[in-house]
Coordinates of C-alpha atoms and ligand atoms in Angstrom, one line a residue:
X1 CA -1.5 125.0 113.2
X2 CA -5.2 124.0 112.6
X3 CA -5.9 120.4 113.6
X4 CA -7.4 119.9 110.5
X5 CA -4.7 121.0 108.4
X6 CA -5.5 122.2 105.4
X7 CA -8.5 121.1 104.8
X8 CA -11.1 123.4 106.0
X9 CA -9.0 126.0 103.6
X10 CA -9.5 123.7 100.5
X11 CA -13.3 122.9 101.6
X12 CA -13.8 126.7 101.0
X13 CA -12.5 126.8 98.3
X14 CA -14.5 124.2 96.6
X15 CA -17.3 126.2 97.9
X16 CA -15.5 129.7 96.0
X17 CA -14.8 128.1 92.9
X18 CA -18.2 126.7 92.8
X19 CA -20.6 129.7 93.1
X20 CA -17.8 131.4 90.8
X21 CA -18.6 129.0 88.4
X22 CA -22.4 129.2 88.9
X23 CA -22.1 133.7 88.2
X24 CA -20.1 133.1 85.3
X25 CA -22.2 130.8 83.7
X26 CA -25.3 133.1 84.6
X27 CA -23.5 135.9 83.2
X28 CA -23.1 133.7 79.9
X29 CA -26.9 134.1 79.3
X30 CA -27.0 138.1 79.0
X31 CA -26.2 140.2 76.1
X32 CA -23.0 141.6 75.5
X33 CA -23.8 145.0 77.3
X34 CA -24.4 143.2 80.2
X35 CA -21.7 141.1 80.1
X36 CA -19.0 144.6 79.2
X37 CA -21.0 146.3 82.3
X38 CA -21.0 144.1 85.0
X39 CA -18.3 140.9 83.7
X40 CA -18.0 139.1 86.9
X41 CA -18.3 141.3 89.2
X42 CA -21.4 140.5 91.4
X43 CA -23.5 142.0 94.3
X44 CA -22.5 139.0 95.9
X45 CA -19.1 139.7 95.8
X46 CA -19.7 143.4 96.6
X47 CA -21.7 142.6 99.8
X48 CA -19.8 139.9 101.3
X49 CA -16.1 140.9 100.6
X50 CA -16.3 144.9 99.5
X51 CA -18.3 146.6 101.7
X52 CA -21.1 146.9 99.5
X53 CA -18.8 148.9 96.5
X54 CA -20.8 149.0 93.1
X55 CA -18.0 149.1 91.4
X56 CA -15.2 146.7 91.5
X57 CA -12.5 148.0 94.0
X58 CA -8.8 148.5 92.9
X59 CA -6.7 146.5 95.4
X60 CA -3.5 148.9 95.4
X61 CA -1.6 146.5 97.7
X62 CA 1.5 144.3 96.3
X63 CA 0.4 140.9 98.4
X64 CA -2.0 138.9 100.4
X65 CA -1.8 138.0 103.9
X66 CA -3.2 134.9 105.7
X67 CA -4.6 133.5 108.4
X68 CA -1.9 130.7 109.5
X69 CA 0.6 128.3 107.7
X70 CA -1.7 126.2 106.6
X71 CA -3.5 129.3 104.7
X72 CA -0.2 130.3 103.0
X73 CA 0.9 126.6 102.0
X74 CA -2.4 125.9 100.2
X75 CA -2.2 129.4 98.8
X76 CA 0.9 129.0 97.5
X77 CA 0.2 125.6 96.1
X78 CA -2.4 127.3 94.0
X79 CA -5.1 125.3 95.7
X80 CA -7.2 128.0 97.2
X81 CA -8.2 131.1 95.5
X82 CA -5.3 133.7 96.2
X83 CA -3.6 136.4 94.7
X84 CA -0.9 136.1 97.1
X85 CA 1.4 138.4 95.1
X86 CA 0.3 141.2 92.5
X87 CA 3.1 140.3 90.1
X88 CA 1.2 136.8 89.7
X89 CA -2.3 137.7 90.7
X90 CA -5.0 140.6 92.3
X91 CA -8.6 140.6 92.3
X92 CA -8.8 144.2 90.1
X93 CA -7.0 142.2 87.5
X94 CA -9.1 139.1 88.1
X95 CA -12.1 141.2 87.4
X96 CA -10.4 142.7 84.4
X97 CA -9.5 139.5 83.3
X98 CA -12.9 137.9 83.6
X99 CA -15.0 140.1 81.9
X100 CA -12.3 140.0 78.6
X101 CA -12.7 136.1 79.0
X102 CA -16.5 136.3 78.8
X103 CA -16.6 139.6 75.5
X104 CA -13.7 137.5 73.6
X105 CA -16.3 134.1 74.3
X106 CA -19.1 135.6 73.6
X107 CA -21.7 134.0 71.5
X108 CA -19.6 131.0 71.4
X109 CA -20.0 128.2 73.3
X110 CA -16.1 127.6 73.6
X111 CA -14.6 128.2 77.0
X112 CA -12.1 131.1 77.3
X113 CA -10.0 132.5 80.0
X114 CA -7.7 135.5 79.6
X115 CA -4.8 137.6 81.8
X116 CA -4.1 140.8 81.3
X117 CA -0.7 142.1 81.1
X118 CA 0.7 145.8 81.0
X119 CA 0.5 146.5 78.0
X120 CA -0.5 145.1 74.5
X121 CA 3.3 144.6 73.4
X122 CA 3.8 142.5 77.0
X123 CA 0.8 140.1 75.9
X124 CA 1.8 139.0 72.4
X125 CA 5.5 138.2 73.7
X126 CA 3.5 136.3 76.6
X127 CA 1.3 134.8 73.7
X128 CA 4.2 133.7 71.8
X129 CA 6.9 132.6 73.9
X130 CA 5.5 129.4 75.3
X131 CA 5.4 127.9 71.4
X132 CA 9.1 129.3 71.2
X133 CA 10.5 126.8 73.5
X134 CA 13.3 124.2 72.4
X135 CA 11.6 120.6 71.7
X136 CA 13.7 118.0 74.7
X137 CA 13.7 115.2 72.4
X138 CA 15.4 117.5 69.4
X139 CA 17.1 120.3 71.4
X140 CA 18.8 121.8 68.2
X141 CA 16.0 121.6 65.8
X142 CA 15.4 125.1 64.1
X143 CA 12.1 126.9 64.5
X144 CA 9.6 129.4 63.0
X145 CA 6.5 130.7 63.2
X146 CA 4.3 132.3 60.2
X147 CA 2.7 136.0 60.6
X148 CA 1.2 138.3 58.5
X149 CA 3.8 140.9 57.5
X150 CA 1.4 144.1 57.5
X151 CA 1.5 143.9 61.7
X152 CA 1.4 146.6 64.2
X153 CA 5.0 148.7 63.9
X154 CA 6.3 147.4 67.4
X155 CA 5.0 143.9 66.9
X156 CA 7.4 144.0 63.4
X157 CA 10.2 144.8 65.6
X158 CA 9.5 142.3 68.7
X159 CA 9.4 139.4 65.7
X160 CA 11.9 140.8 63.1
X161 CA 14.6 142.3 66.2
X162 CA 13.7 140.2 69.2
X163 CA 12.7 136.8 67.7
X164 CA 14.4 137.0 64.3
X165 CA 17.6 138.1 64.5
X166 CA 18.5 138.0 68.3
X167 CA 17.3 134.2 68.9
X168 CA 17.4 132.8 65.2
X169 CA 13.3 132.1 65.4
X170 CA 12.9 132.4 62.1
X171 CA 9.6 134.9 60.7
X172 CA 8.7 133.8 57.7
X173 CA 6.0 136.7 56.0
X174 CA 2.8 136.2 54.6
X175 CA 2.7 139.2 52.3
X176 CA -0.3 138.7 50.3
X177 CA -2.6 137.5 53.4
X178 CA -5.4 136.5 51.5
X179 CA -3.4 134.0 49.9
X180 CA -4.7 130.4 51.5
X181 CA -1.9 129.0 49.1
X182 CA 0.9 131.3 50.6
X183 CA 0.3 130.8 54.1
X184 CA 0.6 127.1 53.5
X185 CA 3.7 126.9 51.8
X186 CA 5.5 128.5 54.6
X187 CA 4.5 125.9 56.7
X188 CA 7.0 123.3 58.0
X189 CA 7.7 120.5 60.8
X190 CA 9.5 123.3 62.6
X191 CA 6.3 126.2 62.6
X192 CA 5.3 126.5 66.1
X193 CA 2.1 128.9 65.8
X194 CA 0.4 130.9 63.0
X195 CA -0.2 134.8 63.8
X196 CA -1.9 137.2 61.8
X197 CA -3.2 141.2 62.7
X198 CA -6.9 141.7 61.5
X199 CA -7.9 144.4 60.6
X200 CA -4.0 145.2 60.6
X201 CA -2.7 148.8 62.0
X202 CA -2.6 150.7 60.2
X203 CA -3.0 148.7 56.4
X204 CA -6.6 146.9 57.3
X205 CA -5.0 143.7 55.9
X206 CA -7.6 141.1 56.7
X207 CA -8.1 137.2 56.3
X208 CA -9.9 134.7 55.8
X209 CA -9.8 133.7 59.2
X210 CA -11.8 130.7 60.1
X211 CA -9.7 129.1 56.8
X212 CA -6.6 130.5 58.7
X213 CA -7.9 128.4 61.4
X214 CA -8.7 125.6 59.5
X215 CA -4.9 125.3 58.0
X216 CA -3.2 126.1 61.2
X217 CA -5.1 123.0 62.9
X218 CA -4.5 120.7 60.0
X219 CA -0.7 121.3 60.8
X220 CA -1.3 120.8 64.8
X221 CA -0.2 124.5 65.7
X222 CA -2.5 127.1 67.1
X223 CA -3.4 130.7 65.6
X224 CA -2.8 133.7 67.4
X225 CA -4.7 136.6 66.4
X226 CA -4.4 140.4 67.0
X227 CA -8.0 141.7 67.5
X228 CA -7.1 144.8 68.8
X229 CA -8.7 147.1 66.0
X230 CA -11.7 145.1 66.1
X231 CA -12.5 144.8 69.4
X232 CA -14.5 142.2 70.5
X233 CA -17.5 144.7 69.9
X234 CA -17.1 143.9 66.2
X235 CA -15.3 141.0 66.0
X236 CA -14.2 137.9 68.4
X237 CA -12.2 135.4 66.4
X238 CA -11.9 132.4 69.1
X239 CA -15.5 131.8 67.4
X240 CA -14.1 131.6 64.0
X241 CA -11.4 128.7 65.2
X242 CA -8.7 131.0 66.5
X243 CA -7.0 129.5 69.5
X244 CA -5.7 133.2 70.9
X245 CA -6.4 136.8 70.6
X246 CA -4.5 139.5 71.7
X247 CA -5.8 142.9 72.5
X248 CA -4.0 145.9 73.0
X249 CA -6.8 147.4 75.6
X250 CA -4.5 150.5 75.6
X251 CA -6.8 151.1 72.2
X252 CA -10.5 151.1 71.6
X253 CA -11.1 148.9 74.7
X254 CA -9.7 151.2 77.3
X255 CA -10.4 154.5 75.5
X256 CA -10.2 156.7 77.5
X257 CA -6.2 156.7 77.2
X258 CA -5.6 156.7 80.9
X259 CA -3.0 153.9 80.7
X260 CA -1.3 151.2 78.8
X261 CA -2.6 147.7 78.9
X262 CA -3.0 144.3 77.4
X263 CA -4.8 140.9 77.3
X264 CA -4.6 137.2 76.0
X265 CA -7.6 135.5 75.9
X266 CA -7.6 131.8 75.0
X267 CA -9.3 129.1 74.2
X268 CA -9.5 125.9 76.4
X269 CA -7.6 122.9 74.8
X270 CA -5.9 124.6 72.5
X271 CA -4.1 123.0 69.5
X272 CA -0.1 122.3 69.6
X273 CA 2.4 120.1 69.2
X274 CA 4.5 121.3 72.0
X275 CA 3.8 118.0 75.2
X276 CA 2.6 120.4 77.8
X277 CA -1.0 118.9 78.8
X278 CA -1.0 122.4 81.7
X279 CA 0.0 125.1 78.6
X280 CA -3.2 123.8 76.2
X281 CA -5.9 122.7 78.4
X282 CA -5.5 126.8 79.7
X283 CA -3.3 129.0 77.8
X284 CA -4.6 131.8 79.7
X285 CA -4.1 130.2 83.5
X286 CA -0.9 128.6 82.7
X287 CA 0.5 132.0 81.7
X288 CA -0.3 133.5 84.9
X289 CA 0.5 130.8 87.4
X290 CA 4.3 129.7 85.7
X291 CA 5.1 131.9 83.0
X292 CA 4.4 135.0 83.6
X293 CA 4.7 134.8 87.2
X294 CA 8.2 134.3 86.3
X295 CA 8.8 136.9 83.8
X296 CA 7.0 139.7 85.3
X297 CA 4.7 141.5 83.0
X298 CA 1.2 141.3 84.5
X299 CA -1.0 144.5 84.6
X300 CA -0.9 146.7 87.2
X301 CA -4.6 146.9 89.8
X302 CA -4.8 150.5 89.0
X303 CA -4.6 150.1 85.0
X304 CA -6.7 147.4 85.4
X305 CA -9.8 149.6 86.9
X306 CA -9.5 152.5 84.7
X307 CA -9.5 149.5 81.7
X308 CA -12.5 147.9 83.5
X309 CA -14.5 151.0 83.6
X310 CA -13.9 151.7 79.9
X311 CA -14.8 148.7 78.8
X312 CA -18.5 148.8 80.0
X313 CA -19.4 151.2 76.6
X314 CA -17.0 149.6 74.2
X315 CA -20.3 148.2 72.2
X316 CA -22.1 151.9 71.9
X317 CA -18.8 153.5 71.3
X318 CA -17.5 151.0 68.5
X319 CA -21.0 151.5 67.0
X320 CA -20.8 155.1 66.7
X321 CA -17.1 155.6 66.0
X322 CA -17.7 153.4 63.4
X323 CA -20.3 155.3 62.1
X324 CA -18.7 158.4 62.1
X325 CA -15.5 157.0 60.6
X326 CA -17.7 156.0 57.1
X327 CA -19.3 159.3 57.0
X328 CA -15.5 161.0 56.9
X329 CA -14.1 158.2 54.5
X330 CA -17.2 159.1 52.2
X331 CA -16.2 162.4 52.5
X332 CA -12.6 162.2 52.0
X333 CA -13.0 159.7 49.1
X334 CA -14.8 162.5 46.8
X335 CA -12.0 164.7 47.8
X336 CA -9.8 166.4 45.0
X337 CA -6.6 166.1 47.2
X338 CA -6.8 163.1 47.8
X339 CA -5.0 160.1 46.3
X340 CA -7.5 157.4 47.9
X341 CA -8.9 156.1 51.3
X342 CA -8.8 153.2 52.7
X343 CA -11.4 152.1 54.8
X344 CA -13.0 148.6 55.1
X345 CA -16.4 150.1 54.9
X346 CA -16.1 151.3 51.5
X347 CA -17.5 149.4 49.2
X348 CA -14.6 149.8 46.9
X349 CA -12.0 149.0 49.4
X350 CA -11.1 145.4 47.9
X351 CA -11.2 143.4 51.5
X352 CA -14.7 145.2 51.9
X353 CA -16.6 141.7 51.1
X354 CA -14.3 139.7 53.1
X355 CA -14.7 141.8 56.1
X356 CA -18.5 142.4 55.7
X357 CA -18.2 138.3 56.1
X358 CA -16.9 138.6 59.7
X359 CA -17.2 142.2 61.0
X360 CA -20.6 142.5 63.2
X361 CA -21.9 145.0 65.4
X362 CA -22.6 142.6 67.9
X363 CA -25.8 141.8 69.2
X364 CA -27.6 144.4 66.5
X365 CA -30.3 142.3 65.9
X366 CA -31.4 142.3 69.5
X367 CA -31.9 146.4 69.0
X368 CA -34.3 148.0 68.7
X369 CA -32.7 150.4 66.2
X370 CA -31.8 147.9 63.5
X371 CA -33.6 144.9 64.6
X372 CA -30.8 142.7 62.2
X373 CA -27.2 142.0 61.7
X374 CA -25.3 145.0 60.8
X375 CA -21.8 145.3 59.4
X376 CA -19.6 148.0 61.2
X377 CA -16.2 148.5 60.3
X378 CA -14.2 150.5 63.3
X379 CA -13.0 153.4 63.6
X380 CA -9.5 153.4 62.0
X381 CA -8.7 155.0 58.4
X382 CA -6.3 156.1 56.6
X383 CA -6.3 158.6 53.8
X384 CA -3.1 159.0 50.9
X385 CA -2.8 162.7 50.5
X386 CA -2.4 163.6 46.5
X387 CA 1.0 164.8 47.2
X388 CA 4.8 164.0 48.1
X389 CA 5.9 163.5 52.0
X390 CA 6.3 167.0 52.7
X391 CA 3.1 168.2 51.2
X392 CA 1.3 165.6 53.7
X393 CA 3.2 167.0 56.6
X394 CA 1.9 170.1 56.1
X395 CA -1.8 168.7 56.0
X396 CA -1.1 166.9 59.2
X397 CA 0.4 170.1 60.8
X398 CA -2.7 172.3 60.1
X399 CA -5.1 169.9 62.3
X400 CA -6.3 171.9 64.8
X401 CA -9.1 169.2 66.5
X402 CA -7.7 166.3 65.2
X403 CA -4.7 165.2 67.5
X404 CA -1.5 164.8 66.3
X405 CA -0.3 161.3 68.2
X406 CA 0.9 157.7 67.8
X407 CA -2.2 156.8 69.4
X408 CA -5.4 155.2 68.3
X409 CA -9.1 154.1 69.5
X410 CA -9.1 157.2 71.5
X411 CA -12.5 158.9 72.5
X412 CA -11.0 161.9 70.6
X413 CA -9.5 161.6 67.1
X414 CA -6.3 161.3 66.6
X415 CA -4.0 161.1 63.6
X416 CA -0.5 160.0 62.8
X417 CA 2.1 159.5 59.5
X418 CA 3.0 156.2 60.0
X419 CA 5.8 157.2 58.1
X420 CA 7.7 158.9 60.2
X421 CA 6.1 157.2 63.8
X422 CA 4.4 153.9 64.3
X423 CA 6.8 152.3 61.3
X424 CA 9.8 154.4 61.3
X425 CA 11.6 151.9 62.9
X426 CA 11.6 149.2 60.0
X427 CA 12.7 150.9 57.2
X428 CA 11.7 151.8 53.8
X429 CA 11.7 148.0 53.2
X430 CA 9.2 146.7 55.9
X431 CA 7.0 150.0 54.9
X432 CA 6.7 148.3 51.8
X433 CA 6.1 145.1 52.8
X434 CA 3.3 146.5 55.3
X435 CA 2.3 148.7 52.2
X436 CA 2.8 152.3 54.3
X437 CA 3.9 155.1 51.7
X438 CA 5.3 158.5 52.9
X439 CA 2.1 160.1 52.3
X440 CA -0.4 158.3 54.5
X441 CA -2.2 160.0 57.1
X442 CA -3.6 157.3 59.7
X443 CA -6.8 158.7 61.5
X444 CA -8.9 157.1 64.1
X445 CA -12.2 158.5 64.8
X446 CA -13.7 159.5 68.2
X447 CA -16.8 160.2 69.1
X448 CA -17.1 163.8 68.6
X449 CA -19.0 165.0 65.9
X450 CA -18.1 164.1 62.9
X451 CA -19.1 167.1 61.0
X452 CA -16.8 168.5 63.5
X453 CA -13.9 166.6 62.2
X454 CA -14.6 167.0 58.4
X455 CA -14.2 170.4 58.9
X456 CA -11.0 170.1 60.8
X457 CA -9.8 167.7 57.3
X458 CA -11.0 170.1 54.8
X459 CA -9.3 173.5 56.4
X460 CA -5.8 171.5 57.0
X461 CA -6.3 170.1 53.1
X462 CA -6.4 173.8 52.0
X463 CA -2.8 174.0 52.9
X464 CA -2.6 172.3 49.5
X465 CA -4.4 175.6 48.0
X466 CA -1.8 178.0 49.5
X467 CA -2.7 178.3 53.2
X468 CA 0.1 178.6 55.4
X469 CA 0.5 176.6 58.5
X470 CA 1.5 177.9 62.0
X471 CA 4.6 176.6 64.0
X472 CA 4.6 177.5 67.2
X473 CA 8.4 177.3 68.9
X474 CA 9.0 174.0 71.0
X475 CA 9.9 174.8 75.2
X476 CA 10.5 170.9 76.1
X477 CA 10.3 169.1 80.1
X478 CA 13.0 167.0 80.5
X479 CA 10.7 164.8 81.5
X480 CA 11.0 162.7 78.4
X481 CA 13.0 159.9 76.8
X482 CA 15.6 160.5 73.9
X483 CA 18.8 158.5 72.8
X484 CA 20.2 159.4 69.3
X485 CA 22.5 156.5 70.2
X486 CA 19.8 153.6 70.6
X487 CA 17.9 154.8 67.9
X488 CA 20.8 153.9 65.5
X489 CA 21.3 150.4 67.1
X490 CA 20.3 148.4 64.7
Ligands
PLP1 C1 -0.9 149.4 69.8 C2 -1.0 148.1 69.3 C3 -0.3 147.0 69.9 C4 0.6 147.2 71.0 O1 -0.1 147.6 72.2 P1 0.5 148.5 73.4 O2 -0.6 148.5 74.4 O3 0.8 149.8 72.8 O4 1.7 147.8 73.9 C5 -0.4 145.8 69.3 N1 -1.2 145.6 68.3 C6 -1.9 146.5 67.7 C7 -2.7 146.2 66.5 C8 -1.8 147.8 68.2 O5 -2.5 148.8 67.6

C-alpha cells in the first residue's frame, strides 16, 4: 500500500474531471457538425492515452485493471474515473455517451448527460423503471403513468405486456395527443412520469411538446420523450422542457445498420416526486452507476464505435433524407392508386403546422445554402395503397430497390406493412388505436436517389394495372428464431 493512501489517486482525478470539464465546455461553443464529428473525443486524449488514434478506440476488453488496492478501492467507490467493468462502464461507450449528451443539449443551455444501452427497447425500460418504484411511506399505493397510444410496436408491448398486465402499472392512453385537455384528465396522485413518441412510428402523431412539458411539471412528474424519428438533427426536446429523451440509435442515428443500440439522455435536476436527491440531480449517471449496473443492459464497446462513427453525418444525412422523402410524398400524393400519404411535410398533413413549430434543420441558418431556419421533416412516410390488404401486399412484393424490412432510418430505403410486422403483435384493437390499417405501406427514405426510388414505387404500383409479381421459392438457415408456441402466449 501507498503511504499516502488514496489520495494521490483522488488528486488525479480532480485533475481528470477538471480538464474534462474544460473540453466539454469548449466543445459547447461549436456547431452541431462539430460537436456530431468530434463529441468529446480530443487530441488530448488521443496523444496522451491512445497512441495518437484519430478516431476514438473501441476498448474490446470486459474490465479495468489497477495499479494497487488503493487504485481499485477508490475505483470502486466511484471516486476516480474508471470503467472498472464493461457491464457498468468503458471509455468507447463514454465517448458514445458524450457526444449524445452534447447533440440532445445542443443549443440549450440545460446540462445533459446520457448512457447508452443495447438497444433502443433496453433504454426506455431503463428510462422508466426508476419512476415505477413502490413509494416506502405507501407501499401498496397503485400507480400509472400516461403515454401516447400511437407508440413504437415493441414499446406498446413493453407497456401494455410488461408494465400493464404483468406488474398492474396501469397505462392509461392518450389517443387524441393533441388534446392538452386529455392528457390532463388522466393525470392523478398516482402518475409517475408522462411519455409520449414524436413524430410517432410509424403514425407521425405529434404534440405540443413544450405544453406537454409545461402540464407534466405542474403535476411534479417528468416527461419522457421518444426522439428517435427526429433525431437530434431535427429536433432535441430537452430544449422544449422535456426532462428525457430516448433514442433508438439503431435508426437514423447509427444508420448504417451495423448493430442495435440505444440512449437516454437527461436533463440535470429533473422533475419528480419520487425522494431520490442521486436519481434527479443525474438521471443519466445514476442509471449507470446503480441501476443499470445492476440490471445489465449497457451497450456493448463495439456497437458503440460503429454508432459513434455514424453519428458524425447525422446532420447532412437527415437533411437530405429529408429532402428526398418530400419529393416522393409529392409524388405519391398525385398518385391515382393511392388512398393518401402521410407525411409531416405536406402541407395538408393536419400536424404539418404543429411540426413546422418544432421540426428544424438544425444550425441552417449558419449555412451557406439557406442562410435561415428551415423546416425538415425526416425521412419516414407512409403511403395507404387505394386497395384491400392483399392488393397492398402485392405492391410491397414488387419492390425491387426498396427493401423489404422492419427497419427504418437506414442509409438505403426500406419499407414495411406495419400490418403484418412492427404492430402485429397488438392486435386489430391497438392498430386502431395507433391508427395502422391493413393497407399502409411504411417507407423510410435513404439517401439514394430519389428519382431512383419513385421509379421503384411507380413499377410495383402497376401491379395494380395487371402486372404480375415474382415469387422466388424460400431455402431458409436455421440460423434464425421461430416459436409458433410463444407467439400465441398472450
Ligand atoms: C425501433 C424503435 C424503438 C426500439 O429501438 P430498438 O433499437 O429496435 O430496440 C423505439 N422507438 C422507436 C420510435 C423506434 O422506431
Amino acid at each position: 500500500m501507498d503511504p499516502n493512501g488514496m489520495n494521490h489517486y483522488l488528486e488525479a482525478a480532480n485533475r481528470a474531471f477538471q480538464w474534462h470539464r474544460e473540453y466539454k465546455t469548449k466543445m459547447k461553443e461549436c456547431r452541431f457538425d462539430t460537436i456530431a464529428t468530434h463529441g468529446i473525443y480530443s487530441m488530448q486524449e488521443a496523444l496522451d492515452f491512445n497512441q495518437g488514434s484519430i478516431i476514438e478506440p473501441a476498448y474490446l476488453s470486459s474490465s479495468q485493471t489497477y495499479r494497487d488496492s488503493d487504485e481499485m478501492e477508490a475505483a470502486l467507490g466511484y471516486q476516480i474515473p474508471t470503467w472498472c467493468y464493461s457491464r457498468i462502464a468503458n471509455p468507447t461507450m463514454y465517448y458514445l455517451e458524450g457526444v449524445l449528451a452534447l447533440l440532445d443539449g445542443y443549443g440549450s443551455d440545460v446540462e445533459t448527460s446520457c448512457i447508452a444501452t443495447a438497444s433502443g427497447m433496453a433504454a426506455i425500460q431503463s428510462a422508466v423503471d426508476p419512476f415505477l418504484v413502490t413509494d416506502p411511506k405507501n407501499p401498496h399505493a397503485p400507480m400509472n403513468f400516461v403515454a401516447t397510444a400511437q407508440v413504437y410496436g415493441g414499446t406498446y408491448q413493453q407497456f401494455s405486456m410488461r408494465k400493464d398486465l404483468e406488474r398492474s402499472v396501469e397505462w392509461r392512453k392518450v389517443v387524441h395527443s393533441t388534446d392538452l385537455s386529455e392528457w390532463e384528465s388522466l393525470i392523478d396522485e398516482n402518475t409517475r412520469f408522462l411519455y409520449g413518441e414524436m413524430p410517432s412510428n410509424p403514425g407521425l402523431a405529434f404534440f405540443d411538446l413544450a405544453r406537454v412539458a409545461e402540464l407534466a411539471h405542474k403535476y411534479g412528474i417528468p416527461l419522457i420523450i421518444d426522439s428517435t424519428v427526429a433525431t437530434p438533427a431535427l429536433l432535441r426536446p430537452i430544449e422544449h422542457g422535456a426532462d428525457i429523451v430516448v433514442q433508438s440509435v439503431t435508426k437514423s442515428l447509427a444508420t448504417s445498420g451495423f448493430g442495435i443500440s440505444g440512449a437516454i439522455i437527461s436533463r440535470k435536476n429533473l422533475v419528480s416526486k419520487i425522494n431520490n436527491p442521486e436519481m434527479k440531480a443525474d438521471f443519466a449517471t445514476y442509471l449507470k452507476l446503480l441501476p443499470n449496473r445492476d440490471n445489465g443492459p449497457n451497450i456493448s464497446p463495439l456497437n458503440a464505435v460503429l454508432a459513434i462513427n455514424d453519428i458524425r453525418t447525422i446532420r447532412m444525412r437527415m437533411d437530405q433524407m429529408s429532402r428526398s422523402t418530400m419529393k416522393v410524398a409529392e409524388y405519391l400524393s398525385s398518385h391515382k392508386h393511392v388512398e393518401k400519404v402521410e407525411y409531416l411535410g405536406l402541407k395538408d398533413h393536419p400536424l404539418h403546422e404543429l411540426a413546422s413549430k418544432y421540426m428544424y434543420l438544425v444550425d441552417a441558418e449558419y449555412d451557406k445554402q439557406y442562410g435561415k431556419p428551415v423546416n425538415r421533416y425526416g425521412h419516414l412516410m407512409s403511403f395507404l395503397v387505394k386497395g384491400d390488404a392483399k392488393q397492398t401486399r402485392d405492391v410491397f412484393d414488387a419492390f425491387t430497390r426498396i427493401w423489404r424490412a422492419t427497419d427504418l432510418g437506414r442509409i438505403k430505403s426500406v419499407a414495411t406493412i406495419p400490418a403484418i410486422s412492427t404492430h402485429s403483435q397488438q392486435g386489430p384493437e391497438g392498430r386502431r388505436l395507433a391508427g395502422i390499417p391493413s393497407n399502409l405501406i411504411r417507407l423510410c427514405v435513404g439517401v439514394e436517389h430519389p428519382d431512383d426510388i419513385i421509379n421503384d414505387i411507380d413499377q410495383a404500383i402497376g401491379v395494380l394495372d395487371g402486372k404480375k409479381v415474382k415469387v422466388t421459392a424460400p431455402e431458409y438457415s436455421a440460423g434464425g428464431a421461430s416459436s409458433a408456441r410463444l407467439r400465441n402466449i398472450y
